[in-house]
Short mmCIF file of C-alpha atoms and ligand atoms in Angstrom, two decimals:
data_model
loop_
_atom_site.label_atom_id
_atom_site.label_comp_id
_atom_site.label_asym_id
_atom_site.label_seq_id
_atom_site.Cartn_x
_atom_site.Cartn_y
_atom_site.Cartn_z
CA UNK A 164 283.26 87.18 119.71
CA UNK A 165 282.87 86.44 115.94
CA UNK A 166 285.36 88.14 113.27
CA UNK A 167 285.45 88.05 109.74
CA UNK A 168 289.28 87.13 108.79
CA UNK A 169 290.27 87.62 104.94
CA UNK A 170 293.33 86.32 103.84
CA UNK A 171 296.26 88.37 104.62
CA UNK A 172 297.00 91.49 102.29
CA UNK A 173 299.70 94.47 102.79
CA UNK A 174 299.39 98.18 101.97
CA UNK A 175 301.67 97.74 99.54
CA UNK A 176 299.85 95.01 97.68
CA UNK A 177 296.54 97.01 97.70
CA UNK A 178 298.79 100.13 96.38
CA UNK A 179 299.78 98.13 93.33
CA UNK A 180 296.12 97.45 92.67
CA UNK A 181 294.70 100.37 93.38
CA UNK A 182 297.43 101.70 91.11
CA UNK A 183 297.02 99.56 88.52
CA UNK A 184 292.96 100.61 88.16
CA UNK A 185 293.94 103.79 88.50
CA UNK A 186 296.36 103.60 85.22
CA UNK A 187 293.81 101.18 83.11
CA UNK A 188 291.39 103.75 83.84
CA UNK A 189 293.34 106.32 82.59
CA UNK A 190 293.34 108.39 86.00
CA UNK A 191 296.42 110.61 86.01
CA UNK A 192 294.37 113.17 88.44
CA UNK A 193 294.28 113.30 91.94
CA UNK A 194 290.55 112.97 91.19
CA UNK A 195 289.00 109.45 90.45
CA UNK A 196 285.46 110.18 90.04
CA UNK A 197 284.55 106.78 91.74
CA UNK A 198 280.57 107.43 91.09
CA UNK A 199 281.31 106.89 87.46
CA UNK A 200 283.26 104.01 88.10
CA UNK A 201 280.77 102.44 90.02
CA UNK A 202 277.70 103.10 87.21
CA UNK A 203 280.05 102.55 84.01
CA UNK A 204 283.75 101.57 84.53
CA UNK A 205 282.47 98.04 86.23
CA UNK A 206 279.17 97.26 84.89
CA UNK A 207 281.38 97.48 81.23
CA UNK A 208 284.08 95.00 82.42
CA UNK A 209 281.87 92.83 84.41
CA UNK A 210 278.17 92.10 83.48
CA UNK A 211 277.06 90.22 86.73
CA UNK A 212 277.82 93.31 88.79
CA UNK A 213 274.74 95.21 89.88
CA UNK A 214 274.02 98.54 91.85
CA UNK A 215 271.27 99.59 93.45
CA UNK A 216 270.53 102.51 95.35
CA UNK A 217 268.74 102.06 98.49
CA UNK A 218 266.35 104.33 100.75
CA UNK A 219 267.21 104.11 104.35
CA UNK A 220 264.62 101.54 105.77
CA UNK A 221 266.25 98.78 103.50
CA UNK A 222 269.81 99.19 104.79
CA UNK A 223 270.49 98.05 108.91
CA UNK A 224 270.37 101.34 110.76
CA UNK A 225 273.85 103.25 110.92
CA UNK A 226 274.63 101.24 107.14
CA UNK A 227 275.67 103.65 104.55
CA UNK A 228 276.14 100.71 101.79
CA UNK A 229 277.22 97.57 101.33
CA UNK A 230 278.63 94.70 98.80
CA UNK A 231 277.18 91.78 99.39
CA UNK A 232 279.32 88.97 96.94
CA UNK A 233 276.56 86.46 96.89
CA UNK A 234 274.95 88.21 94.25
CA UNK A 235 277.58 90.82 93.09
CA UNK A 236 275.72 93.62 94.22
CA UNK A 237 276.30 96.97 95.53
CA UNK A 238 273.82 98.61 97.57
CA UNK A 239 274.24 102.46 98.53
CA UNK A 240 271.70 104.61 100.25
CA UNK A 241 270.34 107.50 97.65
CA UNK A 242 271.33 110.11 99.74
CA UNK A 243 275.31 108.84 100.06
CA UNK A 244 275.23 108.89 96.60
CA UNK A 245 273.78 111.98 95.79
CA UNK A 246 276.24 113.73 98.39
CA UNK A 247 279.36 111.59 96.34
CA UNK A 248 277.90 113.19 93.13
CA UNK A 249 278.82 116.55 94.52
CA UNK A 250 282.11 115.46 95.71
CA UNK A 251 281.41 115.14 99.45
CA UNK A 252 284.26 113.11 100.94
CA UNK A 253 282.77 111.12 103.07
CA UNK A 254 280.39 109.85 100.99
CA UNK A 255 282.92 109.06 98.41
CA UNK A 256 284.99 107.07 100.35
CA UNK A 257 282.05 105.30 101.66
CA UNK A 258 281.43 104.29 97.52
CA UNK A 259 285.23 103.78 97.81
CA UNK A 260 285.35 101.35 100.50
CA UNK A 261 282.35 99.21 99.17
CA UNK A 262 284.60 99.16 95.32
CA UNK A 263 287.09 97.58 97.60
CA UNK A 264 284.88 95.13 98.73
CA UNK A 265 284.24 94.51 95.40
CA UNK A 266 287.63 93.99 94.01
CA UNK A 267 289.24 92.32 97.01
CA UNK A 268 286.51 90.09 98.59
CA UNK A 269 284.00 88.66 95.60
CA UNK A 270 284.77 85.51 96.72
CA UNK A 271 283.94 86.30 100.27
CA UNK A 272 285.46 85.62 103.31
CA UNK A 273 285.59 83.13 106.19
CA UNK A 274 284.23 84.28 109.90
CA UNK A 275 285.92 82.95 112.64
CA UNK A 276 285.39 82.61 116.14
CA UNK A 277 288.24 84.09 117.76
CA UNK A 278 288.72 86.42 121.29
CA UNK A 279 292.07 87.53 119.98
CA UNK A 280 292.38 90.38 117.83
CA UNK A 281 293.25 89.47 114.50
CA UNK A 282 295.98 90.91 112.57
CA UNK A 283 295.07 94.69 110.53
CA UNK A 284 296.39 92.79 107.35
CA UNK A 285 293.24 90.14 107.90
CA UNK A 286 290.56 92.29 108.69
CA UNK A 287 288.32 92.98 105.92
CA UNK A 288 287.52 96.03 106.81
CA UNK A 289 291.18 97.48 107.51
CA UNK A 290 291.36 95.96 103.63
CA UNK A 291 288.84 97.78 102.15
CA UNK A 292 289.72 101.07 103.95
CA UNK A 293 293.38 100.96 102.92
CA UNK A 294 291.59 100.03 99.05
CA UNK A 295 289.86 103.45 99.71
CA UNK A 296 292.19 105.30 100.79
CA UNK A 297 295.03 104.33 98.28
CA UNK A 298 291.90 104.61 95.10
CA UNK A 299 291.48 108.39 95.84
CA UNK A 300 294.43 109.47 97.47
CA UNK A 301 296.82 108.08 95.38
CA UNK A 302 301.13 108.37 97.24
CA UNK A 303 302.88 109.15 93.98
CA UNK A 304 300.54 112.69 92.92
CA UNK A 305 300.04 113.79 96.79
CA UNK A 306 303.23 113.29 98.03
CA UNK A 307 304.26 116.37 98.74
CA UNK A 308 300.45 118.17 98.98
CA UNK A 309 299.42 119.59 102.54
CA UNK A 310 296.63 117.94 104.39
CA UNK A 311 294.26 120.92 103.14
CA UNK A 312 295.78 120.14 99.74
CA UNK A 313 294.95 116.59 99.31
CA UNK A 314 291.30 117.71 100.91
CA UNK A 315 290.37 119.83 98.19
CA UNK A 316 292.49 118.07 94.92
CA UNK A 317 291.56 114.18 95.87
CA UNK A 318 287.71 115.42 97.18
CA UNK A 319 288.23 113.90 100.69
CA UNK A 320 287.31 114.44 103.84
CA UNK A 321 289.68 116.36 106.22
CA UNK A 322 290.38 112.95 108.28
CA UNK A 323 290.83 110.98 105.54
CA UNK A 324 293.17 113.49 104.13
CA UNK A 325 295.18 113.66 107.16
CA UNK A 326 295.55 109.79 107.41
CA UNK A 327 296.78 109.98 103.77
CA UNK A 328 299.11 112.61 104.74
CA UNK A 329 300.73 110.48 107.57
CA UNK A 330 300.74 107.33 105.55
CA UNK A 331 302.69 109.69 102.68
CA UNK A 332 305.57 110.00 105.13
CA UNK A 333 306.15 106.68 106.66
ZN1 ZN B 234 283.21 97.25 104.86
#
């Protein structure tokens, strides 16, 4: 069994990043309209990014997007982003996930053969969901929200709300 193993990073870390965008970007909302980010906030602090938007016969089937850091480029199938532009949750933490990518893996990550499970903290993709997660459900300003709350201020999905909404009480 082959798994990719990034170098170990907690919640807590990833909070202080994602909090840290969130403040430089002037985000004070619940709401972080990630699309934006993706088309203006990063292509003005980093000229070597590049986003495309991709029809579905030139992603693997079941692939929504992806960041590949080889070339610093984002690839997102046209219809996940036109769903994100009108603040479907799924699709915008699919956008989400693939910014984490961005910020925490650019300069990739090793694969290793392993059959034991790796720790959450070194899977990539634990990483990058947490990222997500943190970017548009921020602790601090849905603390005390409801589940149907956080759905409808952050513009997430009702399982990604929920998992917000246990992670705001641990
Ligand atoms: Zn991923």
């Amino acid at each position: 069994m082959s798994t990719a193993i990034a170098p170990a990073l907690s919640r807590r870390k990833i909070e202080l990043l994602t909090n840290n965008i969130r403040q430089r970007f002037n985000c004070s909302d619940c709401y972080f309209d990630i699309v934006s980010f993706v088309e203006i906030v990063i292509p003005a602090i980093d000229e070597t990014f590049n986003y495309e938007y991709a029809s579905s016969n030139e992603l693997s089937p079941g692939m929504y997007a992806y960041y590949d850091p080889t070339n610093n480029t984002m690839k997102i199938l046209s219809s996940v982003y036109d769903r994100a532009c009108e603040d479907i949750g799924r699709d915008r933490f699919t956008i989400a996930h693939e910014v984490g990518h961005y910020f925490l893996h650019q300069d990739g990550y090793s694969f290793a053969r392993t059959n034991q499970l790796i720790p959450k903290y070194c899977d990539p993709e634990w990483q990058a969901n947490t990222f997500a997660s943190a970017l548009l459900i921020p602790r601090a300003q849905t603390k005390f929200m409801s589940i149907e709350e956080i759905k409808d201020k952050c513009k997430v999905s009702y399982q990604a709300a929920e998992i917000a909404y246990n992670r705001n009480w641990q």
